[in-house]
Coordinates of C-alpha atoms and ligand atoms in Angstrom, one line a residue:
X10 CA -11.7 -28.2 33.9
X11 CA -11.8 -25.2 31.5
X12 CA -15.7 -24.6 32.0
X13 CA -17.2 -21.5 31.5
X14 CA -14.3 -19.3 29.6
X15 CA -15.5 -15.9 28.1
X16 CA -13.2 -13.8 25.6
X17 CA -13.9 -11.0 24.0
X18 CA -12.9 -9.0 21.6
X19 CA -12.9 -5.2 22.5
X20 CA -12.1 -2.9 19.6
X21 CA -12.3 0.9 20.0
X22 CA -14.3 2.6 16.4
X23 CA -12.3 5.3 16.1
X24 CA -11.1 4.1 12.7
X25 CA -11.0 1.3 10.3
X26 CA -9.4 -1.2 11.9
X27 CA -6.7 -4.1 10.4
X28 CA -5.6 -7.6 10.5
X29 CA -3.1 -6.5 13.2
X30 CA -6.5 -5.7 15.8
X31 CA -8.4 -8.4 13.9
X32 CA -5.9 -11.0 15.2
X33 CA -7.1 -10.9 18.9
X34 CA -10.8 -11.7 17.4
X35 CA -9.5 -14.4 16.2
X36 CA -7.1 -15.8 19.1
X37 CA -10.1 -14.9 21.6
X38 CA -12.8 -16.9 19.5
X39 CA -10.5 -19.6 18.8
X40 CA -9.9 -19.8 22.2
X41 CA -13.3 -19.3 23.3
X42 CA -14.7 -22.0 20.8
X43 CA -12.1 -24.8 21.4
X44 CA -13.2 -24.6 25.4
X45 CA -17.2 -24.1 25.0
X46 CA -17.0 -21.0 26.4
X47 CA -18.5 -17.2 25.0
X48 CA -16.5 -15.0 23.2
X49 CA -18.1 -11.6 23.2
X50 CA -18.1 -8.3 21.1
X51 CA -17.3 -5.3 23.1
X52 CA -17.3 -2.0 21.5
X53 CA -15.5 0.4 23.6
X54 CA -16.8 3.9 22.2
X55 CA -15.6 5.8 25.7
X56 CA -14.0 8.5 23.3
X57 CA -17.3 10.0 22.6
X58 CA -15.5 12.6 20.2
X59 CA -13.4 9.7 18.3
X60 CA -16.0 7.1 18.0
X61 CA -18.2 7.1 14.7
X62 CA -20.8 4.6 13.8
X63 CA -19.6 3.9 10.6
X64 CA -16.8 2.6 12.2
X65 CA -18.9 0.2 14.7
X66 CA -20.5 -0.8 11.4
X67 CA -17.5 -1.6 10.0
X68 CA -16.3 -4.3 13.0
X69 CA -19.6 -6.0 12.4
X70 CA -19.5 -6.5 8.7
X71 CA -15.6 -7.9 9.4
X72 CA -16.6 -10.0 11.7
X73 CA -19.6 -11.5 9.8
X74 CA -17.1 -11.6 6.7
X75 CA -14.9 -13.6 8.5
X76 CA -17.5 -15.8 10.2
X77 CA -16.4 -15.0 14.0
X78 CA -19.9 -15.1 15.7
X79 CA -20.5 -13.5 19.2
X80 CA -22.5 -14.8 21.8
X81 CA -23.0 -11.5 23.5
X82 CA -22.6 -7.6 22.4
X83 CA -21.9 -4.9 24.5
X84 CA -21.8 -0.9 23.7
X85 CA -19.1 0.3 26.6
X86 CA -20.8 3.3 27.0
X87 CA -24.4 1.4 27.8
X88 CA -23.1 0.8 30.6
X89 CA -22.4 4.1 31.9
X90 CA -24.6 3.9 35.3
X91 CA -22.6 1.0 36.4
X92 CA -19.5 2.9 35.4
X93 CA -21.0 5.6 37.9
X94 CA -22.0 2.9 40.3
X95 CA -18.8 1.6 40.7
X96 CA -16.9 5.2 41.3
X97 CA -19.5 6.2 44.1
X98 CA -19.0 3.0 45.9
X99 CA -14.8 3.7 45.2
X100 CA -15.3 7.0 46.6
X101 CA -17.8 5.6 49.5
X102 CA -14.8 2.9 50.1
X103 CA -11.9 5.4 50.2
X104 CA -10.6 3.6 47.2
X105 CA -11.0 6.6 45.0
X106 CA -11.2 10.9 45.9
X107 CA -12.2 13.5 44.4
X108 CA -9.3 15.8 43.9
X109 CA -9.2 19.6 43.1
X110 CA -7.0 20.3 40.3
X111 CA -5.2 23.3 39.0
X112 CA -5.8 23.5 35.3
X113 CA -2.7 24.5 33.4
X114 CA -4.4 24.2 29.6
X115 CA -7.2 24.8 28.3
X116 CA -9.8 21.3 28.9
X117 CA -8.3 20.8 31.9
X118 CA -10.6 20.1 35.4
X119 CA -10.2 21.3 38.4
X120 CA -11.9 18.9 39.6
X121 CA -11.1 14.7 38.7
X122 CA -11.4 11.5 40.0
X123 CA -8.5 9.4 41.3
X124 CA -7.4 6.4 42.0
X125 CA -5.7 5.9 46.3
X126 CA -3.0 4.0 45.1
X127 CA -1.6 1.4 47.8
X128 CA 1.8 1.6 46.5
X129 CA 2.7 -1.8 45.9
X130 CA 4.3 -4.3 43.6
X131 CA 1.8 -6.2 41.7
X132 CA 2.5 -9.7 39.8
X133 CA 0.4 -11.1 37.3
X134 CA 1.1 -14.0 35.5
X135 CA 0.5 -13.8 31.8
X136 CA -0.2 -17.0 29.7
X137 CA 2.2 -16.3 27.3
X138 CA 4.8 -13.8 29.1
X139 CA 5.5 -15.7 32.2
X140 CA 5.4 -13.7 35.4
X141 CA 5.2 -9.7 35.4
X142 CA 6.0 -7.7 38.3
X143 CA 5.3 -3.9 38.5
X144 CA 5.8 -1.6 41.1
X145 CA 2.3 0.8 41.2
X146 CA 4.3 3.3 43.1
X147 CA 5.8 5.1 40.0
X148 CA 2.0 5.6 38.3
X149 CA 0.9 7.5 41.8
X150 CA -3.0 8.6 42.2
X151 CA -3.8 8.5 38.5
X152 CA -7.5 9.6 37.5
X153 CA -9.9 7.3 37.0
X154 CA -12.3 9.5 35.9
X155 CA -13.0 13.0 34.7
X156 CA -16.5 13.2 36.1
X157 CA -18.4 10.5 38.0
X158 CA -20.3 10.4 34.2
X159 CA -16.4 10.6 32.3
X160 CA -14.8 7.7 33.5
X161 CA -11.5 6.9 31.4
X162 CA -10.8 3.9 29.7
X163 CA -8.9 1.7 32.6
X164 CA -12.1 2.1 34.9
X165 CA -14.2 1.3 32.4
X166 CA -12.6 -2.0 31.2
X167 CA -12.5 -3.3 34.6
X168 CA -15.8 -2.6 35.6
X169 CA -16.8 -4.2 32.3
X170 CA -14.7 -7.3 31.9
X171 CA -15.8 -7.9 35.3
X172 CA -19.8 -7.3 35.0
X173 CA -19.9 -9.2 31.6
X174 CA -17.8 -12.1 33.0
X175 CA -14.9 -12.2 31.3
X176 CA -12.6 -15.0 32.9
X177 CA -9.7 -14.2 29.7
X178 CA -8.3 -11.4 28.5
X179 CA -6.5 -11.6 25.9
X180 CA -5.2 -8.5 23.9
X181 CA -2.4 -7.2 22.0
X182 CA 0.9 -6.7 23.9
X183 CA 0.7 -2.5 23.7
X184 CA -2.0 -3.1 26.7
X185 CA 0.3 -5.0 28.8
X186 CA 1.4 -1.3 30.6
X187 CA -2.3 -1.1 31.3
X188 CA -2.5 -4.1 33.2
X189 CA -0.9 -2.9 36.8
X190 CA -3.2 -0.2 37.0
X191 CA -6.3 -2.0 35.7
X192 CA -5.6 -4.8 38.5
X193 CA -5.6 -2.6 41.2
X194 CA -8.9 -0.9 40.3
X195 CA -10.0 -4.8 39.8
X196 CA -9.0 -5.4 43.5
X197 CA -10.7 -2.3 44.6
X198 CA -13.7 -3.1 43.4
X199 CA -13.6 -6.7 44.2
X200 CA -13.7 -8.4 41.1
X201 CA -11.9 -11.7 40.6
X202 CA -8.6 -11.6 38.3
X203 CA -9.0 -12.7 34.8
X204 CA -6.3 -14.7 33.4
X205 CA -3.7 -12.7 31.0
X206 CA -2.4 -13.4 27.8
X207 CA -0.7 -10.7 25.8
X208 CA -0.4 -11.3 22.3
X209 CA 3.5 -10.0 20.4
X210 CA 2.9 -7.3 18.2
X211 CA 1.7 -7.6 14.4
X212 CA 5.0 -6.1 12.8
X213 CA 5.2 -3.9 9.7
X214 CA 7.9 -5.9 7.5
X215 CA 10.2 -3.3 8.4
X216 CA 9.5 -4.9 12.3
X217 CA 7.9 -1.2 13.1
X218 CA 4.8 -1.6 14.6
X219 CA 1.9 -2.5 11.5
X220 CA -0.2 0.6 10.9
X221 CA -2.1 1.9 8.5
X222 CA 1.2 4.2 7.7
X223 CA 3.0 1.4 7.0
X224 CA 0.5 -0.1 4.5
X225 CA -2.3 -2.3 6.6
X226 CA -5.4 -2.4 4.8
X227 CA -8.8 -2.7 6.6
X228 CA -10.2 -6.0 6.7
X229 CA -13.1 -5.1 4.5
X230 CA -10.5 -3.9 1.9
X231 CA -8.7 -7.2 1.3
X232 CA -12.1 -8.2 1.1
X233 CA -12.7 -5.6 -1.4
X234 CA -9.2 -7.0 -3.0
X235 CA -10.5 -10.4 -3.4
X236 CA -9.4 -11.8 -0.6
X237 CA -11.1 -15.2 0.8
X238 CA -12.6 -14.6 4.2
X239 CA -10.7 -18.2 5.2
X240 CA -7.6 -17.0 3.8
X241 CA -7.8 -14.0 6.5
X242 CA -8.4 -16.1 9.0
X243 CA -5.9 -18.4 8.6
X244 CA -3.4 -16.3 7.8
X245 CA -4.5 -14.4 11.4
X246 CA -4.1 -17.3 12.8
X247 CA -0.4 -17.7 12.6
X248 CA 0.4 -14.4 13.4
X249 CA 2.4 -15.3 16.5
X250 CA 1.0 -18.9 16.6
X251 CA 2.0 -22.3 14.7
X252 CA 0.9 -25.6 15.2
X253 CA 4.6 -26.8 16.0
X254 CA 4.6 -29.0 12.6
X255 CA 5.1 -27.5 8.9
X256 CA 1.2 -27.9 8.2
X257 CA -0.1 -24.0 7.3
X258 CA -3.2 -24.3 5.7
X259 CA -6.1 -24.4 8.0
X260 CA -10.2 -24.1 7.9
X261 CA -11.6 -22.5 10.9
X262 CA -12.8 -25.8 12.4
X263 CA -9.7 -27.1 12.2
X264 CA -8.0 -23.8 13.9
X265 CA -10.2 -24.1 16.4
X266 CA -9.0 -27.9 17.2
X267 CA -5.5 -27.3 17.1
X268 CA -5.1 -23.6 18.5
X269 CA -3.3 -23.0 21.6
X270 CA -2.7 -20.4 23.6
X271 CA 0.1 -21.6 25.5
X272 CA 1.9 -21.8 22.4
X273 CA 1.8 -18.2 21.3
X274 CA 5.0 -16.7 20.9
X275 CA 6.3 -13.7 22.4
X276 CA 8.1 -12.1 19.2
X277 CA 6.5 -9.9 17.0
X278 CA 4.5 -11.3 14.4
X279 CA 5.3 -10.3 10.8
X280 CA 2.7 -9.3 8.5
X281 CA 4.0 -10.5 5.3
X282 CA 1.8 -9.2 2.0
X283 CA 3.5 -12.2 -0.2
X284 CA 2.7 -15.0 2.3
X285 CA -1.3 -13.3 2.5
X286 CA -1.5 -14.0 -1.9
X287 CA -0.1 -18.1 -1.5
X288 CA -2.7 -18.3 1.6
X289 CA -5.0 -17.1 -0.7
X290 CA -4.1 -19.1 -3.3
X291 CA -4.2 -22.1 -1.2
X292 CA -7.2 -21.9 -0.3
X293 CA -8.8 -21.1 -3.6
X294 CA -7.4 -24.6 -4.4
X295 CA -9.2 -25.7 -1.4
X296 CA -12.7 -24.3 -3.3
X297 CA -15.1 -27.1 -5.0
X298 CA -16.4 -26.8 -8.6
X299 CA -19.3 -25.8 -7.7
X300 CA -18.1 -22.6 -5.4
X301 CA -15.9 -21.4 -7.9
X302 CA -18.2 -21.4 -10.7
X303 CA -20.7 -19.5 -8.3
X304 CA -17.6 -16.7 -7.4
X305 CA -16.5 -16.6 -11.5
X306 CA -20.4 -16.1 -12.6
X307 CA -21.0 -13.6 -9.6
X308 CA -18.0 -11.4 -11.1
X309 CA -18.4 -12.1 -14.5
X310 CA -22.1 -12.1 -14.8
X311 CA -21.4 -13.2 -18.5
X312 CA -20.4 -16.4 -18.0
X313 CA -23.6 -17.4 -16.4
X314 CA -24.7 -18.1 -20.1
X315 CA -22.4 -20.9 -20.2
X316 CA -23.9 -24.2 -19.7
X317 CA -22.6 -26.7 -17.2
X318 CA -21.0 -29.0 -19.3
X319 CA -19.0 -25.6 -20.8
X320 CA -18.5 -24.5 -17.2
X321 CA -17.2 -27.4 -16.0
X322 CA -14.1 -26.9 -18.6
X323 CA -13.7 -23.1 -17.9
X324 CA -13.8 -22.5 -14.6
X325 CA -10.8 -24.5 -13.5
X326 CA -9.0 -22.9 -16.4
X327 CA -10.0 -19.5 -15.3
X328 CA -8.9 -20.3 -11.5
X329 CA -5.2 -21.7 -12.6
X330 CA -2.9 -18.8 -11.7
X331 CA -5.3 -16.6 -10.0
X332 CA -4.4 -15.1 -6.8
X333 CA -6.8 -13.1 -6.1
X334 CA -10.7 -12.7 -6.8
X335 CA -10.1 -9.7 -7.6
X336 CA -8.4 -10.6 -11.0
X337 CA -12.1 -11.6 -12.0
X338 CA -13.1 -8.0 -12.1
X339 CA -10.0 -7.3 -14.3
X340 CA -11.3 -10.6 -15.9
X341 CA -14.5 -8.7 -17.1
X342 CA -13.2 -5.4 -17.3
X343 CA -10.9 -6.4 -20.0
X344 CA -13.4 -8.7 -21.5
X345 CA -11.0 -11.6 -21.8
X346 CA -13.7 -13.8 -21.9
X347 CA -15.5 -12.2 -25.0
X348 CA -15.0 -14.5 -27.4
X349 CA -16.7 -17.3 -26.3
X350 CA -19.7 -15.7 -26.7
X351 CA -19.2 -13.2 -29.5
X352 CA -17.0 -14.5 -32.6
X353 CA -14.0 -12.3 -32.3
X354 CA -12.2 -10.2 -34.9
X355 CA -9.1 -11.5 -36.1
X356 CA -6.3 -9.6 -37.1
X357 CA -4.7 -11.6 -40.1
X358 CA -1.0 -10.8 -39.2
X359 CA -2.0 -12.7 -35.8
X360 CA -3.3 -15.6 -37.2
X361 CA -0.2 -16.0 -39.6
X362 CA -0.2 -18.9 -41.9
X363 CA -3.3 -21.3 -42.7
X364 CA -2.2 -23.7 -44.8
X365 CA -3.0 -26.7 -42.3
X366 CA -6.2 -25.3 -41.2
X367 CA -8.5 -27.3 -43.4
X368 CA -6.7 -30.5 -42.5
X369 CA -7.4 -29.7 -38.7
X370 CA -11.0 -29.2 -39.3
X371 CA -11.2 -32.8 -40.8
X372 CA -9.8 -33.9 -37.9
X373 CA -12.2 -32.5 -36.0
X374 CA -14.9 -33.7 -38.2
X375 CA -14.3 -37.6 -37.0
X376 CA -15.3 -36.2 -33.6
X377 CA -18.8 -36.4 -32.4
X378 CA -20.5 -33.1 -31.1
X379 CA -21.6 -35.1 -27.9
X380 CA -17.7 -36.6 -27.6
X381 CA -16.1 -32.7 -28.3
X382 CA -14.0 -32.3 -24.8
X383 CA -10.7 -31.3 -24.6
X384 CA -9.0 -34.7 -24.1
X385 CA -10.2 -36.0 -27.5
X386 CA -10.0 -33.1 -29.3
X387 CA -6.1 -32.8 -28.7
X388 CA -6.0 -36.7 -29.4
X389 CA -7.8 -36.3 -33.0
X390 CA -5.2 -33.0 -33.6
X391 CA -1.7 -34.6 -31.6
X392 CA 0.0 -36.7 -34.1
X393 CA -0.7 -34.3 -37.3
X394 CA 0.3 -31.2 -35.3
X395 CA 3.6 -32.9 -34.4
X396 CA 4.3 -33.9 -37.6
X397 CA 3.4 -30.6 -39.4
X398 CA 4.8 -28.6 -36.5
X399 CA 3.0 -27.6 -33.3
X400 CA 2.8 -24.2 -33.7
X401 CA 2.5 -24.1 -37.5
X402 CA -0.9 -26.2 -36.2
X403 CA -2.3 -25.1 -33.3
X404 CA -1.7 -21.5 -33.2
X405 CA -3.9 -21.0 -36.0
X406 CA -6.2 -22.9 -35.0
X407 CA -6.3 -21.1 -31.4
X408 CA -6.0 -17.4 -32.8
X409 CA -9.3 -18.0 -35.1
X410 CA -11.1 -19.4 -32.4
X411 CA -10.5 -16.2 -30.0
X412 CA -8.3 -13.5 -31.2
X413 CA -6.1 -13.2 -29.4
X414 CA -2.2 -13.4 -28.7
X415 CA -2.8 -15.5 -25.0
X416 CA -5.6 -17.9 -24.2
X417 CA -5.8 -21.2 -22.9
X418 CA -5.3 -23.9 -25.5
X419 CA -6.8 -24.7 -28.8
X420 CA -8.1 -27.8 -27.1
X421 CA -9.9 -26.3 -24.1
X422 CA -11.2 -23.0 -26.0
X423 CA -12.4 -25.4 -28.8
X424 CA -14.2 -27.8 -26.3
X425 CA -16.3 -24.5 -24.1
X426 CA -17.5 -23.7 -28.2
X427 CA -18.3 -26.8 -29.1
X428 CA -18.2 -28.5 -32.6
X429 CA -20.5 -25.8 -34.4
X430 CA -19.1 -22.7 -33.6
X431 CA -15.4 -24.2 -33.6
X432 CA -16.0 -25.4 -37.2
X433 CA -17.6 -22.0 -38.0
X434 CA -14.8 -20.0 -36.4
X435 CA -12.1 -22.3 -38.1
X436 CA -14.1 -22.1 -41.8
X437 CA -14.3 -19.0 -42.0
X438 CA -10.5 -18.3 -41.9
X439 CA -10.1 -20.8 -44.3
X440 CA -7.7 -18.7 -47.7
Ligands
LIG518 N1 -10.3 -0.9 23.3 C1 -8.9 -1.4 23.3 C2 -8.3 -1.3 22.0 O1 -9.0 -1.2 21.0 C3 -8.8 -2.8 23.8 C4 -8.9 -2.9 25.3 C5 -8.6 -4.2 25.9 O2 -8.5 -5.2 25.1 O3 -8.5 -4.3 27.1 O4 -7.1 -1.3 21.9

């Protein structure tokens, strides 16, 4: 039986944090979900100096972005008096001293907490690294606390994981020296030992660890970037874990039926920019009509004056060979959707020769307004423009219609006008 698991998620805000720390969010929730269990947001703001709200704020609005709900939220340093609690009855137990220090620089005590340590070899057996042994001897009395008020990080996360109920810990392989010492506090104080699982490093494509040195955004920028918050996901996702078959692209229900733990690798995980854009990509195919009209008219507002019918032609256009959301923005920036609302200039050495231009709108004539889509426009043009010559036909007819050197076809720009305004466009370049 797996009742009753709790994950969390335990970020430090001491800086904007990236998919690399994201990744145990998502292994945790995933985890968490696929058993019933909690998975719970604990901020661990024990460096008082380092810690800034903006920071805290920032985990939130990732989290949200990326849909990960949590069941519970703890601040670490909330819980200071049972930090406190838990060093006097350490001290009371002879599990902990007080020990007079000699300061060598400055900030130094003379006065800490540490830890009795028994000295022994201590095994844990991690979900996805097997069995790890460690002899405690070599880490001798190490301080638990500056102050009965200052504890440092290991006390904290013990006392923590064990008062919230935390029955998994999962986290990123650079805590795995942390564990030896953070059991034998655990023991100390009694609490029962979670079950490991140290996750392989998010890589740098170099295979140097992934910082923000070596190019790792903040979530909220790839956000920022156009990013799909299911694209981040998933892409998190398989960061050290595949489903064993060649399948890749994954909602979050269906990650959190197929996840598993066991199954996490222990080589580092390569965070790979290119592989992030086809996710992306993949999961903008993935997008109904409907949402990607609503992301094209929320980024170009412009569009919005488009009716559905004309909407219904555009928008896929507009989503062929775009990566990323953010090529919307360039979208509107560049106003290269202007002239569908606003008859554009033409430059006469663009539109080049119109001698079949009069013949096309007759064509076009035999089609009714209510009938004007782009299958039956191309079928009334087809057979004349191959006879005459494609391009002698058609780029005409596209440059008067927008101005411009690239645009979708003649056939889809002339459908989004309609019969008027494609008639108007076409007359009025007419020798
Ligand atoms: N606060 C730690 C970090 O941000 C995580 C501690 C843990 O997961 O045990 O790296």
């Amino acid at each position: 039986m797996k009742a009753n698991i709790v994950t969390r998620f335990a970020p430090s805000p001491t800086g904007l944090l990236h998919a690399g720390n994201y990744r145990t969010a998502v292994f945790s929730y995933l985890f968490a979900r696929q058993n019933g269990g909690k998975f719970i947001l604990r901020i661990e703001d024990t460096d008082r100096e380092r810690s800034k709200p903006e920071y805290e704020a920032n985990i939130l609005e990732s989290l949200a972005w990326l849909g990960l709900d949590f069941d519970e939220k703890y601040r670490q340093s909330e819980n200071a008096p049972v930090h406190r609690e838990y060093l006097e009855k350490m001290i009371a137990s002879g599990h902990a001293y007080i020990s007079k220090e000699t300061p060598v620089k400055e900030g130094d005590r003379s006065e800490v907490i540490r830890f009795k340590n028994p000295n022994k070899v201590v095994t844990f057996s991690d979900l996805i690294r097997g069995e790890i042994s460690f002899d405690t001897t070599e880490l001798k009395d190490f301080v638990i606390a500056k102050s009965l008020d200052e504890p440092v990080f290991h006390l904290a996360v013990v006392v923590d994981d064990f008062t919230e109920g935390m029955t998994h810990i999962i986290r990123g392989e650079d805590h795995i020296s942390n564990t030896p010492r953070q059991i034998l506090i655990q023991e100390a104080i009694g609490a029962p030992r979670p079950i490991y699982a140290h996750l392989p490093l998010v890589l740098a494509p170099d295979r140097s660890k992934l910082s923000k040195r070596k190019g790792a955004l903040a979530l909220t920028e790839y956000r920022d970037r156009g990013y799909l918050p299911q694209t981040l996901l998933n892409f998190m996702a398989m960061l050290g874990w595949n489903p064993g078959t060649e399948e890749e692209v994954f909602t979050l229900d269906q990650l959190i039926e197929k996840f598993d733990l066991a199954k996490v690798q222990k080589s580092g995980a390569i965070f790979n920019d290119e592989k992030l854009l086809w996710y992306n990509r993949e999961h903008l195919k993935k997008l109904s009509l409907s949402e990607l009209t609503n992301i094209a008219t929320e980024r170009i507002p412009d569009l919005a004056q488009l009716n559905s019918n004309q909407l219904k032609i555009l928008v896929p256009v507009i989503f062929e060979r775009l990566s990323t959301l953010a090529e919307l923005d360039e979208m509107r920036e560049g106003g290269e959707w202007d002239y569908l609302f606003t008859a554009p200039a033409v430059s006469k050495e663009l539109l080049g020769e119109t001698k079949y231009l009069a013949e096309t709108i007759a064509l076009l004539e035999n089609i009714s307004a209510d009938k004007f889509v782009p299958e039956k426009i191309k079928d009334a043009i087809w057979d004349f423009a191959t006879e005459k010559g494609r391009k002698e036909v058609l780029w005409p007819m596209r440059v008067a219609l927008t101005g411009k050197e690239k645009s979708p076809d003649p056939f889809t720009v002339a459908a989004i006008l309609g019969k008027e305004e494609t008639k108007t466009r076409l007359l009025a370049k007419l020798d």
